[in-house]
């Protein structure tokens, strides 16, 4: 089956073509084109929804065209379309959803409505070039850490997903981005903080790890931002080393909290696989530490998508569409900015 994926939930406009085979349960990417309006948002220190939506409109057709050329397929070769319907910014979502509906109407092809968060989970089912086939066993636990979400979900089997816990306030990526702004770092701050943290001392500041020992599987990151602000305000001037130390200590506090709850959930639900997903999953230290702590639990395998598949992209949406196939027509698809785990 050949699927065209479309992703426009926020500031990335992406189209990608995948092929997949039910008997094989592995997904191969033929193309995955991503255009981003990030540089415009870097100037404003955050995303302005209206600006993001206008850029989506500009990019969507060129991105789809390039994804078909790169995959060496024609629109008539596509068996179905998978599109992100939410969660996300309504103006951005509408661009992808309405484009997908138009294509489905003209080509008379089925559509699958994809939850963006499922996309981040299903990025793990994609086989990259030179990568061995993956055998993801259920039940699996997924930690989704992005700019808008921090969630732990249990995947009993494809499409059977139970939400276990999540952030009560800021998402992990959001906390990194807000702390980056305090430190005058460019947006999005996650990758910059990771780079600076490599030169810093993660033990220099003992920032809070809220809820780390609580009985539930929830997170809270807004207190961390306040603690960093207090620290910054107490220092007359920050030099390069101070910033590196704050970045390292912040990153460590976030990773410690994420991992404590992930390991707690993995043990409680006796999962066989742990899947990491979302933009923050691109963080090498998070990945390395997860592999390390999970090695203490027997028979658990950790999966992390390759870096380019951690941030928003259409191949992961197409993969989610393959494993959760819906034979819908264009009439049954609607953008839903508030969509969550049903
Ligand atoms: O999944 P994503 O591309 O968009 C959303 O759906 O939100 O995630 C973007 C988030 C941003 O908060 C960004 O700062 C963070 O992912 N991020 C990182 C890294 N790369 C992106 N955080 C930590 N380390 C990274 N290397
Ligand atoms: Zn995302």
CSV table of C-alpha atoms and ligand atoms in Angstrom, one decimal:
chain,number,residue,atom,x,y,z
A,1,UNK,CA,0.0,0.0,0.0
A,2,UNK,CA,1.3,3.5,-0.9
A,3,UNK,CA,0.1,6.3,1.4
A,4,UNK,CA,0.5,10.1,1.0
A,5,UNK,CA,0.9,11.7,4.4
A,6,UNK,CA,0.1,15.4,5.1
A,7,UNK,CA,1.1,17.2,8.3
A,8,UNK,CA,0.4,20.9,8.9
A,9,UNK,CA,-0.5,21.1,12.6
A,10,UNK,CA,1.9,23.9,13.6
A,11,UNK,CA,4.8,25.6,11.8
A,12,UNK,CA,6.0,22.7,9.6
A,13,UNK,CA,4.4,22.0,6.3
A,14,UNK,CA,5.1,18.4,5.4
A,15,UNK,CA,4.1,15.8,2.8
A,16,UNK,CA,5.6,12.3,2.5
A,17,UNK,CA,5.0,9.0,0.7
A,18,UNK,CA,5.4,5.7,2.4
A,19,UNK,CA,5.0,2.1,1.3
A,20,UNK,CA,4.0,-0.6,3.8
A,21,UNK,CA,2.9,-4.1,3.8
A,22,UNK,CA,0.5,-5.7,6.3
A,23,UNK,CA,2.4,-9.0,6.5
A,24,UNK,CA,5.7,-7.2,7.2
A,25,UNK,CA,4.5,-4.5,9.6
A,26,UNK,CA,7.4,-2.3,8.6
A,27,UNK,CA,7.1,1.1,6.9
A,28,UNK,CA,9.5,2.4,4.3
A,29,UNK,CA,9.7,6.1,3.5
A,30,UNK,CA,9.9,7.0,-0.2
A,31,UNK,CA,9.9,10.8,0.5
A,32,UNK,CA,9.4,13.1,3.5
A,33,UNK,CA,9.5,16.8,2.6
A,34,UNK,CA,9.4,19.3,5.3
A,35,UNK,CA,9.2,23.1,4.9
A,36,UNK,CA,9.2,25.2,8.0
A,37,UNK,CA,8.4,28.8,8.9
A,38,UNK,CA,10.6,28.5,11.9
A,39,UNK,CA,12.9,31.3,10.9
A,40,UNK,CA,10.0,33.8,11.0
A,41,UNK,CA,9.1,32.6,14.6
A,42,UNK,CA,12.7,32.8,15.7
A,43,UNK,CA,12.5,36.6,15.2
A,44,UNK,CA,9.3,36.8,17.4
A,45,UNK,CA,10.5,34.3,20.0
A,46,UNK,CA,7.5,32.1,19.5
A,47,UNK,CA,4.8,31.0,17.0
A,48,UNK,CA,2.2,33.6,15.9
A,49,UNK,CA,-0.7,31.3,14.6
A,50,UNK,CA,-1.8,33.7,11.9
A,51,UNK,CA,1.8,33.8,10.4
A,52,UNK,CA,2.2,30.0,10.6
A,53,UNK,CA,-1.2,29.5,8.8
A,54,UNK,CA,-0.3,31.9,6.0
A,55,UNK,CA,3.1,30.1,5.5
A,56,UNK,CA,1.3,26.7,5.4
A,57,UNK,CA,-0.9,28.0,2.5
A,58,UNK,CA,2.2,29.1,0.6
A,59,UNK,CA,4.1,25.8,1.1
A,60,UNK,CA,1.5,23.1,0.9
A,61,UNK,CA,1.2,22.5,-2.9
A,62,UNK,CA,5.0,22.8,-3.6
A,63,UNK,CA,5.7,20.4,-0.7
A,64,UNK,CA,3.2,17.8,-2.0
A,65,UNK,CA,4.6,18.1,-5.5
A,66,UNK,CA,8.2,17.6,-4.3
A,67,UNK,CA,7.2,14.6,-2.2
A,68,UNK,CA,5.7,12.9,-5.2
A,69,UNK,CA,8.7,13.7,-7.4
A,70,UNK,CA,11.2,12.5,-4.8
A,71,UNK,CA,9.2,9.3,-4.3
A,72,UNK,CA,8.9,8.8,-8.0
A,73,UNK,CA,5.2,8.3,-7.9
A,74,UNK,CA,2.2,9.9,-9.5
A,75,UNK,CA,-0.9,11.0,-7.6
A,76,UNK,CA,-2.7,8.2,-9.3
A,77,UNK,CA,-0.3,5.7,-7.7
A,78,UNK,CA,-1.4,6.7,-4.2
A,79,UNK,CA,-3.8,4.2,-2.5
A,80,UNK,CA,-4.8,6.4,0.3
A,81,UNK,CA,-4.2,9.7,2.1
A,82,UNK,CA,-3.4,10.2,5.8
A,83,UNK,CA,-3.8,13.7,7.3
A,84,UNK,CA,-3.2,15.2,10.7
A,85,UNK,CA,-6.6,16.5,12.0
A,86,UNK,CA,-5.3,17.6,15.4
A,87,UNK,CA,-4.2,18.6,18.0
A,88,UNK,CA,-2.7,21.8,16.7
A,89,UNK,CA,-3.3,25.4,15.5
A,90,UNK,CA,-6.7,25.6,13.8
A,91,UNK,CA,-5.5,27.8,10.9
A,92,UNK,CA,-2.5,25.5,10.2
A,93,UNK,CA,-4.5,22.3,10.5
A,94,UNK,CA,-7.2,23.5,8.1
A,95,UNK,CA,-4.6,23.9,5.3
A,96,UNK,CA,-3.6,20.3,5.4
A,97,UNK,CA,-7.1,18.9,6.1
A,98,UNK,CA,-8.8,20.9,3.3
A,99,UNK,CA,-6.0,20.0,0.9
A,100,UNK,CA,-6.3,16.3,1.7
A,101,UNK,CA,-10.0,16.4,1.3
A,102,UNK,CA,-9.7,18.1,-2.1
A,103,UNK,CA,-7.2,15.4,-3.3
A,104,UNK,CA,-9.4,12.6,-1.9
A,105,UNK,CA,-12.5,14.1,-3.7
A,106,UNK,CA,-10.7,14.5,-7.1
A,107,UNK,CA,-8.8,11.2,-6.9
A,108,UNK,CA,-11.7,9.3,-5.3
A,109,UNK,CA,-9.3,7.8,-2.7
A,110,UNK,CA,-9.9,7.0,1.0
A,111,UNK,CA,-8.6,9.2,3.8
A,112,UNK,CA,-7.4,8.3,7.3
A,113,UNK,CA,-7.8,11.0,10.0
A,114,UNK,CA,-4.6,11.0,12.1
A,115,UNK,CA,-4.1,12.3,15.6
A,116,UNK,CA,-0.8,14.1,15.5
A,117,UNK,CA,0.3,12.5,18.8
A,118,UNK,CA,-0.2,9.0,17.2
A,119,UNK,CA,2.1,10.2,14.5
A,120,UNK,CA,4.9,10.8,17.0
A,121,UNK,CA,4.4,7.3,18.3
A,122,UNK,CA,4.3,5.7,14.9
A,123,UNK,CA,7.6,7.4,13.8
A,124,UNK,CA,9.0,4.4,15.7
A,125,UNK,CA,7.6,2.0,13.1
A,126,UNK,CA,9.6,3.5,10.3
A,127,UNK,CA,12.6,1.7,9.0
A,128,UNK,CA,15.4,4.1,8.0
A,129,UNK,CA,18.0,3.4,5.3
A,130,UNK,CA,20.5,0.8,6.5
A,131,UNK,CA,18.4,0.1,9.6
A,132,UNK,CA,17.5,-3.4,10.6
A,133,UNK,CA,13.8,-4.4,10.7
A,134,UNK,CA,12.3,-3.5,14.1
A,135,UNK,CA,10.2,-5.8,16.2
A,136,UNK,CA,8.1,-3.7,18.5
A,137,UNK,CA,6.2,-5.9,20.9
A,138,UNK,CA,3.0,-5.0,22.8
A,139,UNK,CA,2.1,-3.9,25.3
A,140,UNK,CA,4.3,-0.9,24.6
A,141,UNK,CA,4.6,2.3,26.5
A,142,UNK,CA,5.1,5.6,24.7
A,143,UNK,CA,6.5,8.8,26.1
A,144,UNK,CA,5.5,11.7,23.8
A,145,UNK,CA,7.6,14.8,24.5
A,146,UNK,CA,7.0,17.8,22.3
A,147,UNK,CA,6.5,21.5,22.4
A,148,UNK,CA,2.8,21.1,23.2
A,149,UNK,CA,2.6,17.7,24.9
A,150,UNK,CA,4.1,15.5,27.5
A,151,UNK,CA,2.2,12.2,27.7
A,152,UNK,CA,2.7,8.7,28.8
A,153,UNK,CA,0.4,6.2,26.9
A,154,UNK,CA,0.0,2.5,27.0
A,155,UNK,CA,-0.4,0.8,23.6
A,156,UNK,CA,-2.1,-2.5,24.0
A,157,UNK,CA,-2.1,-3.1,20.3
A,158,UNK,CA,-2.5,-1.0,17.2
A,159,UNK,CA,-5.2,1.6,17.7
A,160,UNK,CA,-5.9,0.5,21.3
A,161,UNK,CA,-4.3,3.3,23.3
A,162,UNK,CA,-4.8,4.2,27.0
A,163,UNK,CA,-3.6,7.5,28.3
A,164,UNK,CA,-1.7,7.0,31.6
A,165,UNK,CA,-0.6,10.5,32.6
A,166,UNK,CA,0.7,13.7,31.3
A,167,UNK,CA,1.8,17.2,32.2
A,168,UNK,CA,-0.4,19.3,34.5
A,169,UNK,CA,1.0,22.5,33.1
A,170,UNK,CA,3.8,23.2,30.7
A,171,UNK,CA,5.0,20.5,28.2
A,172,UNK,CA,8.7,19.5,28.5
A,173,UNK,CA,9.6,21.3,25.2
A,174,UNK,CA,7.5,24.3,26.2
A,175,UNK,CA,9.5,24.5,29.4
A,176,UNK,CA,12.8,24.3,27.5
A,177,UNK,CA,11.6,27.0,25.0
A,178,UNK,CA,10.4,29.3,27.9
A,179,UNK,CA,13.7,28.9,29.8
A,180,UNK,CA,15.5,29.6,26.5
A,181,UNK,CA,13.7,32.9,26.3
A,182,UNK,CA,14.8,33.8,29.8
A,183,UNK,CA,18.4,33.1,28.7
A,184,UNK,CA,18.0,35.0,25.4
A,185,UNK,CA,18.5,31.9,23.4
A,186,UNK,CA,16.9,31.5,19.9
A,187,UNK,CA,13.5,29.7,19.5
A,188,UNK,CA,13.1,26.8,19.6
A,189,UNK,CA,15.5,26.5,22.5
A,190,UNK,CA,15.5,22.7,23.0
A,191,UNK,CA,18.3,21.9,20.5
A,192,UNK,CA,20.3,25.0,21.6
A,193,UNK,CA,20.0,24.1,25.3
A,194,UNK,CA,21.2,20.6,24.4
A,195,UNK,CA,24.3,22.0,22.7
A,196,UNK,CA,25.2,24.4,25.5
A,197,UNK,CA,24.5,21.8,28.2
A,198,UNK,CA,27.3,19.7,26.8
A,199,UNK,CA,29.8,22.4,28.1
A,200,UNK,CA,28.0,22.8,31.4
A,201,UNK,CA,27.8,21.2,34.9
A,202,UNK,CA,24.5,19.5,35.4
A,203,UNK,CA,25.0,19.4,39.2
A,204,UNK,CA,25.7,23.2,39.5
A,205,UNK,CA,22.1,24.1,40.2
A,206,UNK,CA,19.7,21.8,42.0
A,207,UNK,CA,16.5,22.8,40.1
A,208,UNK,CA,13.2,21.2,41.3
A,209,UNK,CA,11.9,17.9,39.9
A,210,UNK,CA,8.2,18.4,40.8
A,211,UNK,CA,6.0,15.2,41.1
A,212,UNK,CA,9.1,13.0,40.6
A,213,UNK,CA,8.0,10.7,43.5
A,214,UNK,CA,4.2,11.1,43.2
A,215,UNK,CA,2.1,8.0,42.9
A,216,UNK,CA,0.6,9.0,39.6
A,217,UNK,CA,2.2,9.2,36.2
A,218,UNK,CA,1.8,13.0,35.8
A,219,UNK,CA,4.4,15.7,35.2
A,220,UNK,CA,4.8,19.4,36.1
A,221,UNK,CA,7.4,21.7,34.6
A,222,UNK,CA,6.2,25.2,35.3
A,223,UNK,CA,7.9,25.3,38.7
A,224,UNK,CA,11.2,24.6,36.9
A,225,UNK,CA,10.8,27.7,34.8
A,226,UNK,CA,10.2,29.8,38.0
A,227,UNK,CA,13.2,28.3,39.7
A,228,UNK,CA,15.5,29.1,36.7
A,229,UNK,CA,14.0,32.7,36.6
A,230,UNK,CA,14.8,33.1,40.3
A,231,UNK,CA,18.4,31.9,39.7
A,232,UNK,CA,18.9,34.2,36.8
A,233,UNK,CA,17.6,37.2,38.7
A,234,UNK,CA,19.9,36.5,41.6
A,235,UNK,CA,23.0,36.7,39.3
A,236,UNK,CA,24.2,40.2,38.4
A,237,UNK,CA,25.5,39.1,35.0
A,238,UNK,CA,25.6,35.8,33.2
A,239,UNK,CA,28.8,34.7,31.5
A,240,UNK,CA,29.0,31.8,28.9
A,241,UNK,CA,29.8,29.2,31.6
A,242,UNK,CA,26.9,30.3,33.8
A,243,UNK,CA,24.5,29.9,30.8
A,244,UNK,CA,26.0,26.4,30.0
A,245,UNK,CA,25.6,25.4,33.7
A,246,UNK,CA,22.0,26.6,33.8
A,247,UNK,CA,21.3,24.7,30.5
A,248,UNK,CA,22.9,21.5,31.8
A,249,UNK,CA,21.1,21.6,35.2
A,250,UNK,CA,17.7,22.4,33.5
A,251,UNK,CA,18.1,19.6,31.0
A,252,UNK,CA,19.1,17.1,33.7
A,253,UNK,CA,16.0,18.1,35.9
A,254,UNK,CA,13.7,17.5,32.9
A,255,UNK,CA,15.3,14.2,31.9
A,256,UNK,CA,15.3,12.9,35.5
A,257,UNK,CA,11.6,13.6,35.8
A,258,UNK,CA,10.7,12.2,32.4
A,259,UNK,CA,12.6,9.0,33.1
A,260,UNK,CA,11.4,8.4,36.6
A,261,UNK,CA,7.8,8.3,35.5
A,262,UNK,CA,8.6,6.3,32.3
A,263,UNK,CA,10.3,3.6,34.3
A,264,UNK,CA,7.6,3.6,36.9
A,265,UNK,CA,4.9,3.1,34.2
A,266,UNK,CA,7.0,0.5,32.3
A,267,UNK,CA,7.2,-1.6,35.5
A,268,UNK,CA,3.6,-1.1,36.5
A,269,UNK,CA,2.2,-2.2,33.1
A,270,UNK,CA,4.9,-4.8,32.4
A,271,UNK,CA,5.5,-3.5,29.0
A,272,UNK,CA,7.8,-5.2,26.4
A,273,UNK,CA,8.7,-2.0,24.5
A,274,UNK,CA,9.2,1.7,25.3
A,275,UNK,CA,8.8,4.1,22.4
A,276,UNK,CA,10.0,7.7,22.6
A,277,UNK,CA,8.5,10.3,20.3
A,278,UNK,CA,8.1,14.1,19.7
A,279,UNK,CA,10.6,16.9,19.2
A,280,UNK,CA,12.3,16.5,22.6
A,281,UNK,CA,13.0,12.9,21.7
A,282,UNK,CA,15.7,14.3,19.4
A,283,UNK,CA,17.7,15.0,22.6
A,284,UNK,CA,20.6,12.6,22.7
A,285,UNK,CA,21.0,12.7,26.4
A,286,UNK,CA,17.3,11.8,26.9
A,287,UNK,CA,17.7,8.9,24.5
A,288,UNK,CA,21.0,7.6,26.1
A,289,UNK,CA,19.7,7.9,29.6
A,290,UNK,CA,16.4,6.1,28.7
A,291,UNK,CA,18.3,3.2,27.2
A,292,UNK,CA,20.5,3.1,30.3
A,293,UNK,CA,17.7,3.1,32.9
A,294,UNK,CA,15.5,0.7,30.9
A,295,UNK,CA,18.3,-1.8,30.8
A,296,UNK,CA,17.6,-2.4,34.5
A,297,UNK,CA,14.2,-3.9,33.6
A,298,UNK,CA,14.3,-7.3,32.0
A,299,UNK,CA,12.9,-7.9,28.6
A,300,UNK,CA,12.2,-4.3,27.7
A,301,UNK,CA,13.4,-2.9,24.4
A,302,UNK,CA,13.7,0.9,23.8
A,303,UNK,CA,12.9,2.4,20.4
A,304,UNK,CA,13.7,6.0,19.4
A,305,UNK,CA,13.0,7.4,15.9
A,306,UNK,CA,15.9,8.8,13.9
A,307,UNK,CA,16.4,12.5,14.6
A,308,UNK,CA,14.6,13.9,11.5
A,309,UNK,CA,11.6,11.7,12.4
A,310,UNK,CA,11.3,13.1,16.0
A,311,UNK,CA,10.2,16.6,15.0
A,312,UNK,CA,7.0,17.1,13.0
A,313,UNK,CA,7.0,15.4,9.6
A,314,UNK,CA,4.5,13.7,7.3
A,315,UNK,CA,6.1,10.2,7.1
A,316,UNK,CA,5.1,9.6,10.7
A,317,UNK,CA,1.5,10.6,9.9
A,318,UNK,CA,1.4,8.3,6.9
A,319,UNK,CA,2.8,5.5,9.2
A,320,UNK,CA,0.1,6.1,11.8
A,321,UNK,CA,-2.4,6.1,8.9
A,322,UNK,CA,-1.2,2.7,7.8
A,323,UNK,CA,-1.5,1.0,11.1
A,324,UNK,CA,-4.8,2.7,12.0
A,325,UNK,CA,-6.3,2.6,8.5
A,326,UNK,CA,-9.8,4.2,8.1
A,327,UNK,CA,-11.7,3.9,4.8
A,328,UNK,CA,-13.2,7.4,5.1
A,329,UNK,CA,-14.3,9.8,2.4
A,330,UNK,CA,-13.6,13.5,2.3
A,331,UNK,CA,-17.0,14.2,3.8
A,332,UNK,CA,-16.0,12.5,7.1
A,333,UNK,CA,-12.9,14.5,7.9
A,334,UNK,CA,-12.7,17.6,10.0
A,335,UNK,CA,-9.9,19.5,11.7
A,336,UNK,CA,-10.0,19.2,15.5
A,337,UNK,CA,-7.5,21.5,17.3
A,338,UNK,CA,-8.5,20.1,20.7
A,339,UNK,CA,-8.1,16.4,19.7
A,340,UNK,CA,-6.5,14.3,22.4
A,341,UNK,CA,-6.3,10.6,23.3
A,342,UNK,CA,-9.8,9.3,23.0
B,1,LIG,O1,7.2,17.6,18.1
B,1,LIG,P1,7.7,19.0,17.7
B,1,LIG,O2,8.5,19.2,16.5
B,1,LIG,O3,6.5,20.0,17.6
B,1,LIG,C1,5.4,19.9,18.5
B,1,LIG,O4,4.5,19.0,18.1
B,1,LIG,O5,5.4,20.6,19.5
B,1,LIG,O6,8.5,19.5,19.1
B,1,LIG,C2,9.1,20.7,19.1
B,1,LIG,C3,9.8,20.8,20.5
B,1,LIG,C4,10.3,22.3,20.8
B,1,LIG,O7,9.8,22.6,22.1
B,1,LIG,C5,11.8,22.1,20.8
B,1,LIG,O8,12.5,23.0,21.7
B,1,LIG,C6,12.0,20.7,21.2
B,1,LIG,O9,10.9,20.0,20.6
B,1,LIG,N1,13.3,20.1,20.7
B,1,LIG,C7,14.2,19.6,21.5
B,1,LIG,C8,15.3,19.2,20.7
B,1,LIG,N2,14.9,19.4,19.4
B,1,LIG,C9,13.7,19.9,19.4
B,1,LIG,N3,14.3,19.6,22.9
B,1,LIG,C10,15.5,19.1,23.4
B,1,LIG,N4,16.5,18.6,22.7
B,1,LIG,C11,16.5,18.7,21.3
B,1,LIG,N5,17.5,18.2,20.6
B,2,LIG,ZN1,4.7,17.3,17.1
